[in-house]
Structure formats: structure tokens, C-alpha cells
Coordinates of N, CA and C in Angstrom, one line a residue:
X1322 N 0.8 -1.2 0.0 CA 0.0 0.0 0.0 C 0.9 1.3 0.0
X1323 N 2.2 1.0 0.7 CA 2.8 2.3 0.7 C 3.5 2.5 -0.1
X1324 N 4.0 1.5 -1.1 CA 4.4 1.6 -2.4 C 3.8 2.3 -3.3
X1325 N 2.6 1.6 -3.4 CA 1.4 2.5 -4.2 C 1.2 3.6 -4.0
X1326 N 1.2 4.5 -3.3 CA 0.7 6.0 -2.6 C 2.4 6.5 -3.0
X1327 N 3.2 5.9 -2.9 CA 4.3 6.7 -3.8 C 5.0 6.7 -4.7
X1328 N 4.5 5.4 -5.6 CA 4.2 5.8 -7.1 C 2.8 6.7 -7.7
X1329 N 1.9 6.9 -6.9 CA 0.8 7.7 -7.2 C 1.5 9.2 -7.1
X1330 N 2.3 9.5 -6.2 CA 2.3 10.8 -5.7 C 3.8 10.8 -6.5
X1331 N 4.6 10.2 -6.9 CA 5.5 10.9 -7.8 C 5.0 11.0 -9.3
X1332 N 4.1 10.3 -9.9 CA 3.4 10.3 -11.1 C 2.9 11.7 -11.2
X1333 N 2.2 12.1 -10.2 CA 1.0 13.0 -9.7 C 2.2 14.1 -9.4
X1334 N 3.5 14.3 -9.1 CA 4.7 15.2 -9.5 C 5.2 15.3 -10.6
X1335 N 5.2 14.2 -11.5 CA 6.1 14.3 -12.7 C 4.6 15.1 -13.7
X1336 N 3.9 14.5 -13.5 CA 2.7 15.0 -14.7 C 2.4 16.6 -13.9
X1337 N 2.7 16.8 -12.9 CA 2.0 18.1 -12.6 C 3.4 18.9 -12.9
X1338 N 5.2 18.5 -13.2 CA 5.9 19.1 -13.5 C 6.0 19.3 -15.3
X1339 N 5.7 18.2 -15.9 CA 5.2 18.3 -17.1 C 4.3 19.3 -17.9
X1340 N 3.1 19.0 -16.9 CA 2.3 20.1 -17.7 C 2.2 21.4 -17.3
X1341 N 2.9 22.0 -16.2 CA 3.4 23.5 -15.9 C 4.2 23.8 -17.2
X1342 N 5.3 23.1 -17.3 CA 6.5 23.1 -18.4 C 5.5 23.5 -19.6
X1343 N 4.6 22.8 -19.9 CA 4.0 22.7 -21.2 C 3.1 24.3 -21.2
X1344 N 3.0 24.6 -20.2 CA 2.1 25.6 -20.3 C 3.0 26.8 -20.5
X1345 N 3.9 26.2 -19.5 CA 5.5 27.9 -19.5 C 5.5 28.3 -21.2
X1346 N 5.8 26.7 -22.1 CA 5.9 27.0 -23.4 C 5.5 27.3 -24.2
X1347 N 3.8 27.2 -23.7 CA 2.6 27.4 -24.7 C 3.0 29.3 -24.8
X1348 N 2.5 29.5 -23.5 CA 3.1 30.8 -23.4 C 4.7 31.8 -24.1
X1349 N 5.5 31.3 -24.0 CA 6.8 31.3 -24.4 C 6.9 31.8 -26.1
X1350 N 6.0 30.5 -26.5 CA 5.4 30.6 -27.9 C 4.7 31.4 -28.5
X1351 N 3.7 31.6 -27.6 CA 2.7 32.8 -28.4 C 3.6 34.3 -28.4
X1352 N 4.0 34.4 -27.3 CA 4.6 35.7 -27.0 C 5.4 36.0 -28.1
X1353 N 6.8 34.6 -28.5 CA 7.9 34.4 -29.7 C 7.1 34.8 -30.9
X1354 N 6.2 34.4 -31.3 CA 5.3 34.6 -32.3 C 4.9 35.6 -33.2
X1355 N 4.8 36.7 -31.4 CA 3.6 37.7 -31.9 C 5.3 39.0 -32.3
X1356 N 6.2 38.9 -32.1 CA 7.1 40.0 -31.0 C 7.0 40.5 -32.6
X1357 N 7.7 40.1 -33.6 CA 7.9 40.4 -34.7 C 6.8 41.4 -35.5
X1358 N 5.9 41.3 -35.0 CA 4.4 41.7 -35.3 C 4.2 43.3 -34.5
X1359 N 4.7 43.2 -33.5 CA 4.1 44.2 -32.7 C 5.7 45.4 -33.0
X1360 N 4.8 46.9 -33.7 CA 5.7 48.3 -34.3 C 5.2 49.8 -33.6
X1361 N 5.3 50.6 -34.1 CA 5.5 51.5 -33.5 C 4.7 52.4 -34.4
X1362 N 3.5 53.4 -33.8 CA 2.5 54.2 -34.3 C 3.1 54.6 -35.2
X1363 N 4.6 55.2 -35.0 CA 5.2 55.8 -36.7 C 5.1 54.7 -37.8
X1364 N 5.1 53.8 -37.4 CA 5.2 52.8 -38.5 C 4.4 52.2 -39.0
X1365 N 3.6 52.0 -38.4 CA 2.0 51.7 -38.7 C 1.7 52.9 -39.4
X1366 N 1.6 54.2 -39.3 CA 1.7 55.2 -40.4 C 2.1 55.3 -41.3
X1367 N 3.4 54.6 -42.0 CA 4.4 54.6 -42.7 C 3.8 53.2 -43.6
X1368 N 3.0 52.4 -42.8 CA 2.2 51.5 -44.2 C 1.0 51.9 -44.0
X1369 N 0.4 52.6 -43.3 CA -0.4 52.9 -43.8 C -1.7 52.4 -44.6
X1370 N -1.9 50.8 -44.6 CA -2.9 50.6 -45.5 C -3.9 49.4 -45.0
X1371 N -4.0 49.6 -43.5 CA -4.6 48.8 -42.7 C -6.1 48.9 -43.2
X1372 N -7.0 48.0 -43.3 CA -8.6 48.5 -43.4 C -9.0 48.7 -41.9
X1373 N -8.6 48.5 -40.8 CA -8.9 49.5 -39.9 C -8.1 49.4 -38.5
X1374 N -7.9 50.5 -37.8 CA -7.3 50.4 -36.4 C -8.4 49.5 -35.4
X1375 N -7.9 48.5 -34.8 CA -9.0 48.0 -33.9 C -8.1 48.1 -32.7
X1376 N -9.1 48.8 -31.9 CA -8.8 49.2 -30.4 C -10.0 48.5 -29.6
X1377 N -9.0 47.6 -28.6 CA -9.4 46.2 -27.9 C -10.2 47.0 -26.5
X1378 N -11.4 46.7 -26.0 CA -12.2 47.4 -25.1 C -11.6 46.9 -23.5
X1379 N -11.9 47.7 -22.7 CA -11.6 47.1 -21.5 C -12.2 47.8 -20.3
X1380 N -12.2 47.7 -18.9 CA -12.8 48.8 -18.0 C -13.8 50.3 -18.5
X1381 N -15.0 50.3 -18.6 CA -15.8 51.4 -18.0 C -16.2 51.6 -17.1
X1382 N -15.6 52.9 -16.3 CA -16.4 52.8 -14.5 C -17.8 54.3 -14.7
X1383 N -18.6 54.3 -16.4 CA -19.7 54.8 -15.9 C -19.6 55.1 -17.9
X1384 N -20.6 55.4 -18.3 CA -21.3 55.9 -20.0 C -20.0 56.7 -20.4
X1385 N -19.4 57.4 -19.5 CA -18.6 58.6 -20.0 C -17.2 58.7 -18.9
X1386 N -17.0 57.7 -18.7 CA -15.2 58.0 -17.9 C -15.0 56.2 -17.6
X1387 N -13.8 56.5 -18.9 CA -13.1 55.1 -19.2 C -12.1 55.0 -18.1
X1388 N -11.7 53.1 -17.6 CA -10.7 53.1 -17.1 C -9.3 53.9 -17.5
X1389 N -8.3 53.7 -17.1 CA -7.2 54.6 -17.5 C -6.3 53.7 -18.9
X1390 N -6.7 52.4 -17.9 CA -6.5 51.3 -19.5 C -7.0 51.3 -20.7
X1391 N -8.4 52.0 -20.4 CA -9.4 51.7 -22.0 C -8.4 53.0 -22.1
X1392 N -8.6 54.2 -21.5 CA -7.9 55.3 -22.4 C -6.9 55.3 -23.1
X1393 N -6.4 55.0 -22.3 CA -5.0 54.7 -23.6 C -5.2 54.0 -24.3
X1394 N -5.5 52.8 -24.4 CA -5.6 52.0 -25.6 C -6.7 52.8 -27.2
X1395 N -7.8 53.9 -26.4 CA -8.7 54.6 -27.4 C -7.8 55.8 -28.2
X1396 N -6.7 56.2 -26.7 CA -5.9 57.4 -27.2 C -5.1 57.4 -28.0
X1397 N -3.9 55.8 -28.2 CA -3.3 55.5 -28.8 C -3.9 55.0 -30.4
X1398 N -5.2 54.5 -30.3 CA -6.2 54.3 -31.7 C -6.0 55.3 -32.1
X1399 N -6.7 56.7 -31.7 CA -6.8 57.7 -32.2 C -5.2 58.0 -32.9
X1400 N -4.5 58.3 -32.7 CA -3.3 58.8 -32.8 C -3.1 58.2 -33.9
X1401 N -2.8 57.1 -33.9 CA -2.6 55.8 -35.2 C -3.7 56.3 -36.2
X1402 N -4.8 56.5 -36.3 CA -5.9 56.8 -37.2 C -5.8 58.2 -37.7
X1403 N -5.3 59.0 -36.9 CA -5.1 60.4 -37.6 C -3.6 60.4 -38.2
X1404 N -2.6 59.5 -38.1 CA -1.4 59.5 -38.3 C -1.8 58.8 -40.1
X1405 N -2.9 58.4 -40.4 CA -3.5 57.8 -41.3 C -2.8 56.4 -41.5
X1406 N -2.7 55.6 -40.1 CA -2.8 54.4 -40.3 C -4.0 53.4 -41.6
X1407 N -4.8 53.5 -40.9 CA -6.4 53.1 -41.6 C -7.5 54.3 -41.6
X1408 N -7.9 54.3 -42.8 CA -9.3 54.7 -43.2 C -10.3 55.4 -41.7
X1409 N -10.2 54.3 -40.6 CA -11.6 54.0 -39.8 C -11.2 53.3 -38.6
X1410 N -12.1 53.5 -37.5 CA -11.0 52.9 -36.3 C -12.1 51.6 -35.9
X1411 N -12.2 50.4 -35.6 CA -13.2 49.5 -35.2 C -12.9 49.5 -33.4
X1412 N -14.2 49.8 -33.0 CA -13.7 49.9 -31.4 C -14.8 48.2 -30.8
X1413 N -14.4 47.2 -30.1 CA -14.8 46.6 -30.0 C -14.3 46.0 -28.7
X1414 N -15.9 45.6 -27.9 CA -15.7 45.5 -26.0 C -17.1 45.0 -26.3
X1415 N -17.6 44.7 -24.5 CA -18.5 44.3 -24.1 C -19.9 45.7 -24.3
X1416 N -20.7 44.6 -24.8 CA -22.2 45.5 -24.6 C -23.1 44.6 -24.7
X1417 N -23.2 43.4 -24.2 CA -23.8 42.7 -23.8 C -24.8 43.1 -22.7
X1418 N -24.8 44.2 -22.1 CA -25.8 44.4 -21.0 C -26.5 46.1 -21.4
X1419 N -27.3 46.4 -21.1 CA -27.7 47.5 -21.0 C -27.1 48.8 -20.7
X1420 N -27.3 48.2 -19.3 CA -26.5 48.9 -18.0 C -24.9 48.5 -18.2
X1421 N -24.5 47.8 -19.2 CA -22.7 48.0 -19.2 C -22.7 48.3 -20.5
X1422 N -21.7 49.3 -21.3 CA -21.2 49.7 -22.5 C -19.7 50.1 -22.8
X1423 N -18.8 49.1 -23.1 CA -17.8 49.6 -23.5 C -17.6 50.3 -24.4
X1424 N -18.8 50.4 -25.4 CA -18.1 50.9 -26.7 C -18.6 52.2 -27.1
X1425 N -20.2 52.3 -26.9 CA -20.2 53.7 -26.5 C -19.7 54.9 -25.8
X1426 N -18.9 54.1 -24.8 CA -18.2 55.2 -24.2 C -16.8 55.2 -24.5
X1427 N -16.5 54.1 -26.1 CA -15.4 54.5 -26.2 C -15.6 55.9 -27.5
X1428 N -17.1 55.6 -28.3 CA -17.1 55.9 -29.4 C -17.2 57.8 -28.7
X1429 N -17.9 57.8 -27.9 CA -18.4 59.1 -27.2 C -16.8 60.2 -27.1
X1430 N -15.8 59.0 -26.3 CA -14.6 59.7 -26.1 C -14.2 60.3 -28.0
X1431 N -14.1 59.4 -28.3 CA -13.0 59.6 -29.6 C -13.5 60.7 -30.2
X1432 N -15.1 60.5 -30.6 CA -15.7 62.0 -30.9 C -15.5 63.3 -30.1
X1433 N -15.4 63.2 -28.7 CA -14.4 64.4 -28.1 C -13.2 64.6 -28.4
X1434 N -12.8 63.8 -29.2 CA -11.2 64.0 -28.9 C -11.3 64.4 -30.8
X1435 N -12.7 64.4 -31.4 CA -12.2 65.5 -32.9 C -12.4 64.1 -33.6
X1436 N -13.0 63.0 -33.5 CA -12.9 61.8 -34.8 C -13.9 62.0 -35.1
X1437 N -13.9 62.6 -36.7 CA -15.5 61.8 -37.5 C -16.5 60.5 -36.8
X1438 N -17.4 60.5 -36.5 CA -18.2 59.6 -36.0 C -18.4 58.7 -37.1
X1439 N -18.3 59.5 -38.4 CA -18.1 58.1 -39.6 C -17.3 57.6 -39.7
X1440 N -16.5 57.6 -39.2 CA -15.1 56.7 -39.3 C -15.1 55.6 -37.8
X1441 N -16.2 55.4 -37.6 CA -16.0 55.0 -36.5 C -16.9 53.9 -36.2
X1442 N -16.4 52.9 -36.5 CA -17.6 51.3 -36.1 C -17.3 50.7 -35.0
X1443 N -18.7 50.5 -34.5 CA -18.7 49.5 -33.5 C -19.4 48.1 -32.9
X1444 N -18.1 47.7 -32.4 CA -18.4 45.8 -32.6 C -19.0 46.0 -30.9
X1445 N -20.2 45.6 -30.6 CA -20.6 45.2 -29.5 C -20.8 44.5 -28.5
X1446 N -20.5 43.3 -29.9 CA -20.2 42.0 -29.2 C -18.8 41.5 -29.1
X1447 N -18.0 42.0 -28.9 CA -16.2 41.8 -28.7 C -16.1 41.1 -26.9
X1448 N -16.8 40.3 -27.1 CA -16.9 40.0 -25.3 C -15.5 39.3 -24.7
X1449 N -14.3 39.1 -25.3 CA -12.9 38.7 -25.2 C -12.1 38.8 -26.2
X1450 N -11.4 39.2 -26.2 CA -10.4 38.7 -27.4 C -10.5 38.4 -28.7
X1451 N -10.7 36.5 -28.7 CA -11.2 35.6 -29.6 C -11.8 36.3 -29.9
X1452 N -13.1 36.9 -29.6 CA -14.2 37.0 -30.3 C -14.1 38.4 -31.2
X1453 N -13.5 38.8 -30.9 CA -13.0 40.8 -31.4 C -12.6 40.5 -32.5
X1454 N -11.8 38.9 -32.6 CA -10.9 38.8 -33.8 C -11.6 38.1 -34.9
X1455 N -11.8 37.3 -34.4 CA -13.6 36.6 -35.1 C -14.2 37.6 -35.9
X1456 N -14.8 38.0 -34.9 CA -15.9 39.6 -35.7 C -15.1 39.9 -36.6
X1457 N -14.4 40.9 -36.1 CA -13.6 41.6 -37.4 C -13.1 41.3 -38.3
X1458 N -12.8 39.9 -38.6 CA -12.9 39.1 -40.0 C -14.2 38.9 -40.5
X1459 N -15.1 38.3 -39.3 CA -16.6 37.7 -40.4 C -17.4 38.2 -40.0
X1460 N -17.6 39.7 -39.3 CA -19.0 41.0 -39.3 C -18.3 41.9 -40.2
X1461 N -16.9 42.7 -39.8 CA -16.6 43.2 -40.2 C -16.1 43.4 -42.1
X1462 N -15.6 42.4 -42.0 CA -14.8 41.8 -43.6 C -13.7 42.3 -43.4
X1463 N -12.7 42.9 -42.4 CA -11.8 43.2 -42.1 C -10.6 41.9 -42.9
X1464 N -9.6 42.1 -43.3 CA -8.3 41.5 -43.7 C -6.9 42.0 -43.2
X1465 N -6.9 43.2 -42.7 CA -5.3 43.2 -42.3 C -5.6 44.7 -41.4
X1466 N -5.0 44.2 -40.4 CA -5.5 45.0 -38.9 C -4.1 45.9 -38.3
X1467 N -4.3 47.0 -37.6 CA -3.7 47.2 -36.4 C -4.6 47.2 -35.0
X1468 N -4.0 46.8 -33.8 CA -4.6 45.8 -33.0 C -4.0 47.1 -32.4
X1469 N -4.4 47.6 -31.5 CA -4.1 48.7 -30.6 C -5.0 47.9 -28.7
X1470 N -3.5 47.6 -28.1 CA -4.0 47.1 -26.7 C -2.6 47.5 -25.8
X1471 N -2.4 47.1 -24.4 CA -1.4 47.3 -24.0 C -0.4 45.6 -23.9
X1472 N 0.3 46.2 -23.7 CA 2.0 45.2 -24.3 C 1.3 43.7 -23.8
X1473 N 1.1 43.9 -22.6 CA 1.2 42.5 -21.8 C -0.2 41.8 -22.7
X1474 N -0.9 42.4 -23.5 CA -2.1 41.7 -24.0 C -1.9 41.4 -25.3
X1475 N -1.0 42.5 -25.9 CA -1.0 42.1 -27.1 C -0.1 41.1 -28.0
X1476 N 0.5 40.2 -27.2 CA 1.2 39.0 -28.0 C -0.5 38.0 -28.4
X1477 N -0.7 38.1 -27.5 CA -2.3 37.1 -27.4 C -3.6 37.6 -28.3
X1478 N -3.2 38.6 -28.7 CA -4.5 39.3 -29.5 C -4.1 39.2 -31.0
X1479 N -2.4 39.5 -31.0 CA -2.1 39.0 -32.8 C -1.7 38.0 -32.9
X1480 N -1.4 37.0 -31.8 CA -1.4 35.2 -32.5 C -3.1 35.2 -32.8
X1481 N -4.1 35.7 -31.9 CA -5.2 34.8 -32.3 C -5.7 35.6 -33.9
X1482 N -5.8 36.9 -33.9 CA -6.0 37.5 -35.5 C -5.1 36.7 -36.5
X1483 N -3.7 36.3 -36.2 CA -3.5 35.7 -37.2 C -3.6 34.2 -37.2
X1484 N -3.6 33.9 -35.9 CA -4.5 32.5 -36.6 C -5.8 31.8 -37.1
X1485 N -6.3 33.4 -37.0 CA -8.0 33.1 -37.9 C -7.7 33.6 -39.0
X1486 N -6.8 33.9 -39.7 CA -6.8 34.6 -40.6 C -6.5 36.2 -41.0
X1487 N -5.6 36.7 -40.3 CA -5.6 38.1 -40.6 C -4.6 38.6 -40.4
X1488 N -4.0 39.5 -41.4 CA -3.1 40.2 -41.8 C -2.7 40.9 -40.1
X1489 N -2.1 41.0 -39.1 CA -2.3 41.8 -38.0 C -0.9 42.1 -37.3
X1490 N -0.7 43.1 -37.3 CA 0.2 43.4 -36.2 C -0.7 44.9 -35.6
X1491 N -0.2 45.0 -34.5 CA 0.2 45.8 -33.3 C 1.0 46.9 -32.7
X1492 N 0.2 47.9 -32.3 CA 0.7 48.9 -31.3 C 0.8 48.6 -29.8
X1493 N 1.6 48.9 -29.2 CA 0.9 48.4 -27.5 C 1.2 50.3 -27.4
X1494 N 0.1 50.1 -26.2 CA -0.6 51.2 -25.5 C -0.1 51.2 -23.4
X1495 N 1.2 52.0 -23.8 CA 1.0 51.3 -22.1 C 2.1 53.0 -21.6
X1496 N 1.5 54.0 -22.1 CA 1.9 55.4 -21.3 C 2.7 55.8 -20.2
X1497 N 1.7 54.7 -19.3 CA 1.4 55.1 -17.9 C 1.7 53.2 -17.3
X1498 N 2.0 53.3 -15.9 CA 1.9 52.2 -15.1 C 0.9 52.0 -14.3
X1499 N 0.2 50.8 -14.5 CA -1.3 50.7 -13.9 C -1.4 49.5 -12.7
X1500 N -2.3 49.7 -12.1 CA -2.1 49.4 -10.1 C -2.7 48.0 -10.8
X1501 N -2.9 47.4 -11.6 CA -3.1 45.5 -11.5 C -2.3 45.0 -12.3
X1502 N -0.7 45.4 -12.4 CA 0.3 44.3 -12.9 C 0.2 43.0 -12.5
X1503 N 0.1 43.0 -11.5 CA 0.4 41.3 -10.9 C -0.7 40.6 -11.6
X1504 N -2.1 41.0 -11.2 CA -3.4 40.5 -11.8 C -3.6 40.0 -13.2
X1505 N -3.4 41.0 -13.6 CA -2.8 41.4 -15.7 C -1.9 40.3 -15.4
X1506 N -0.9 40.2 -15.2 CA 0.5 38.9 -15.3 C -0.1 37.9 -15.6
X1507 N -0.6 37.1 -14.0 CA -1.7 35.9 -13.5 C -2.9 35.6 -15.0
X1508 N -3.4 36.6 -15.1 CA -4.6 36.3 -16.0 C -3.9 36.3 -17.4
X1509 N -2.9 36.6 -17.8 CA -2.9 36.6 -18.8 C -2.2 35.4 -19.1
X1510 N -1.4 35.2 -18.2 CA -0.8 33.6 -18.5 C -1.6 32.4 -18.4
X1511 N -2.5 32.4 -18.1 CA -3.9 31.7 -17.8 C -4.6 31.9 -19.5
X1512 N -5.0 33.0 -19.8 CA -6.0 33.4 -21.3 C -5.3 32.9 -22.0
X1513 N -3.8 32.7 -22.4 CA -3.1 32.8 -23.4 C -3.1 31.2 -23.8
X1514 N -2.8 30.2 -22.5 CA -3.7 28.9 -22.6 C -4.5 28.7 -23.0
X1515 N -5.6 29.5 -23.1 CA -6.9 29.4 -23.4 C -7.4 29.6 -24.9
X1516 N -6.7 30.9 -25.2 CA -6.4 31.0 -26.3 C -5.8 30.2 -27.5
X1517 N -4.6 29.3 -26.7 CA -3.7 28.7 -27.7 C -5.0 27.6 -28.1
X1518 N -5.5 26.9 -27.3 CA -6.8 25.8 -27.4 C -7.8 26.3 -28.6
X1519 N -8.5 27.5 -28.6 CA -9.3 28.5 -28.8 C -8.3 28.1 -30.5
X1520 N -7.7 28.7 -30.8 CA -7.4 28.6 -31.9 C -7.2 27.5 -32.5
X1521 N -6.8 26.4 -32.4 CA -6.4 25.3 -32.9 C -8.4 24.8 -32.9
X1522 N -9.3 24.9 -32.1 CA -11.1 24.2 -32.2 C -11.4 25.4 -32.9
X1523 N -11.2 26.7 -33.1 CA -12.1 27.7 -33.8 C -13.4 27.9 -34.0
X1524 N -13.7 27.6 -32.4 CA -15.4 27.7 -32.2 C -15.8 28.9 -32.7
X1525 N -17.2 28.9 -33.3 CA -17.5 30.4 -33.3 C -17.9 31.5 -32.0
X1526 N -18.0 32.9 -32.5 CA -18.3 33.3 -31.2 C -19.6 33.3 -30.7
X1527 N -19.8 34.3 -29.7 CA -20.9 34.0 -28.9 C -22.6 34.6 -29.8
X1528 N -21.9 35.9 -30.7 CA -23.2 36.5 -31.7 C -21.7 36.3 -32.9
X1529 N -22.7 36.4 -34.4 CA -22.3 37.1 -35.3 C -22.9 38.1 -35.6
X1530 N -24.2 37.1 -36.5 CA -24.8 38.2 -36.9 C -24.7 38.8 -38.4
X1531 N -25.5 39.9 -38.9 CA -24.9 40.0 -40.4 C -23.9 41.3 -40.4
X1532 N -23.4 40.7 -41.9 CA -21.6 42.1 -42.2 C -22.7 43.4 -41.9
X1533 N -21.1 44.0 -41.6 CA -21.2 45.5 -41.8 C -19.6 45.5 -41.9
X1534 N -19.7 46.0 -43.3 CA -18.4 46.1 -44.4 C -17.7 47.7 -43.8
X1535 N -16.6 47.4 -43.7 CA -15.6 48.5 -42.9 C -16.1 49.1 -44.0
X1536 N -15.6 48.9 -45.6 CA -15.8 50.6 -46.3 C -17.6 51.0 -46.5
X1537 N -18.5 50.3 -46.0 CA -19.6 50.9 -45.7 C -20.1 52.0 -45.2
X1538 N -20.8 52.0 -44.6 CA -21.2 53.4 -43.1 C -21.4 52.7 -41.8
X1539 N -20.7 53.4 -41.3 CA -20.4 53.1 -40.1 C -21.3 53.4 -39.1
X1540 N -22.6 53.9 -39.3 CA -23.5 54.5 -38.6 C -24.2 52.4 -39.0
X1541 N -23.9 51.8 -39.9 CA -24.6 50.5 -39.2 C -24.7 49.8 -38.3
X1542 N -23.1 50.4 -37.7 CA -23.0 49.5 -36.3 C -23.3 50.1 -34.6
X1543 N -24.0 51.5 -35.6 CA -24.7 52.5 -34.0 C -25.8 51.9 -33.2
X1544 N -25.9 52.0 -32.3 CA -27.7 51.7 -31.6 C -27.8 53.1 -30.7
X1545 N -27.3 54.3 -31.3 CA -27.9 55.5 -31.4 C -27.1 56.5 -32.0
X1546 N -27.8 58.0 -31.8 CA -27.2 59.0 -33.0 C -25.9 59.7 -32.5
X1547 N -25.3 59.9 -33.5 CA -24.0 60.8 -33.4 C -23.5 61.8 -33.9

């Protein structure tokens, strides 16, 4: 019996050292992947021929005052879009609830900040990641992206665009130093797992729904006026 119980419990060490390892790499990988991918707003200007800036949603603490993370990530869109990265900026986050809206309160900001409201689509249903990238291939008809997020997120937002298909590199958005490093770290080495999975089954997402073609009007993807 006591033999048994420690061949169980070294198995139950070797497999639980194994698949840490395997995860360290999954990680390791995506990151190696993306690095090549991820340039600098001047340069993203400098090609210039993105079909659109997509700026990844995150924290609203009310309709009209974004976390300090969404801002940057909307401020650094903007910047890239007037630098004439792309045509049109695609803002895409949660709005799955009524009472919660990422994206209106990203679109509300950028129109303060001087952006055509026609240049400006929004994906509603961006409820993670995966799904932002999804959309913006098969709502959008999007083909070759800038992905505007902060550093620690964006290795994991241009492996998954390019493993559905899309032309994508990356700005990262990170100005300022923000009070959930450790958290951000934790979760993100966790999603990126999730992600690597996610890519290889290519479930669909949670809505589609029908296109709304980036060179279209962009007032198709409003659910009010601007």
C-alpha cells in the first residue's frame, strides 16, 4: 500500500511538472510569435494601408469615464488613425448588457477628442479577445489590422488575428503604469492557454450576426445617434 501511494504521488509530481513546463511553453510561444508583429504608431503610419485600427475594449467605471487602461488604448487608436494608419477605427468590447457599454463610451470619447463619428464602427459584441478577432474578419470583412492594446495583452490578440486569418500586427498602449500588474501577469498567462486551445477548435463566437463592411457606413453598427 505504501508503495502504491508513492508511485501515485510521484506520477501526480512528474505529470503536474510536465504540464506546468508545457504551459510555461505554450506561453513562451505565443509571445515568440507575436514579437515580430508588434511596431511603433510611426510605423504603422508609414504602411499605412490597414482596413482598420481596432482598439481592444476594457474597463468602463460609468457611460462617460473610461478606465485609465481603456484610455489609452482609445488614445493611442486615435493617434494611429489620424497618423493615417487606416481609413476608420473599429472599437470593439462588451455590450452585452444595457447597463454596461464599452463601446459607446469609447465611441463618445474619440468623438471628443475631434474623430469623425463616420469613421468610427462598433463591434458590440467583442466580449474577449477571440471573439473581437472573429468579428472583425466575419462581421466586419476586415483583412489586415492594427490591433491597438497594452503590451502585456498584445502578444495574445495578434497570435489569435493571425491564426483566424488576418493580416495583423500591433501597437501596444502602455503610457502610464497601472495598479493590476500582478493580476494582468496571472490572467494573462492563464487566457493565453486558453487562447492557444481556442485557436487550434475555432469555435464560433458567442453572436455574429450580419456584415457590416468597414468601407460601408459606419453608422450601421450604432444603436444610437452621433
Amino acid at each position: 500500500m505504501k508503495k502504491m501511494l508513492i508511485k501515485i504521488f510521484l506520477f501526480s509530481l512528474i505529470f503536474g511538472l510536465v504540464s506546468f513546463v508545457a504551459l510555461i511553453g505554450i506561453n513562451r510561444y505565443m509571445i515568440a510569435s507575436a514579437r515580430e508583429y508588434i511596431i511603433s504608431t510611426e510605423q504603422a503610419a508609414e504602411n499605412g494601408d490597414y482596413d482598420c485600427v481596432l482598439v481592444l475594449g476594457a474597463r468602463v467605471h460609468s457611460p462617460t469615464r473610461l478606465s485609465h487602461m481603456l484610455e489609452d488604448r482609445v488614445l493611442f487608436g486615435i493617434d494611429a488613425y489620424k497618423q493615417g494608419a487606416a481609413p476608420c477605427l473599429l472599437l470593439s468590447g462588451d455590450h452585452g448588457q444595457k447597463e454596461y457599454d464599452e463601446v459607446n463610451a469609447m465611441k463618445t470619447y474619440c468623438v471628443e477628442q475631434g474623430v469623425d463619428p463616420d469613421t468610427i464602427f462598433l463591434d458590440h459584441a467583442g466580449f474577449n479577445t477571440y471573439e473581437s478577432m472573429y468579428r472583425a474578419k466575419e462581421v466586419f470583412g476586415a483583412e489586415r489590422i492594427l490591433i491597438v492594446t497594452q503590451e502585456y495583452h498584445l502578444s495574445r490578440a495578434i497570435y489569435i488575428a493571425r491564426a483566424l486569418g488576418l493580416d495583423a500586427q500591433g501597437v501596444a498602449s502602455d503610457p502610464r503604469v497601472y495598479g493590476t500588474k500582478v493580476y494582468d501577469t496571472v490572467r494573462e498567462f492563464l487566457a493565453r492557454i486558453k487562447a492557444f486551445g481556442y485557436c487550434i477548435i475555432k469555435p464560433p463566437p458567442t453572436y455574429l450576426g450580419e456584415a457590416i463592411p468597414l468601407n460601408g457606413s459606419a453608422r450601421a453598427s450604432d444603436d444610437r445617434e452621433y
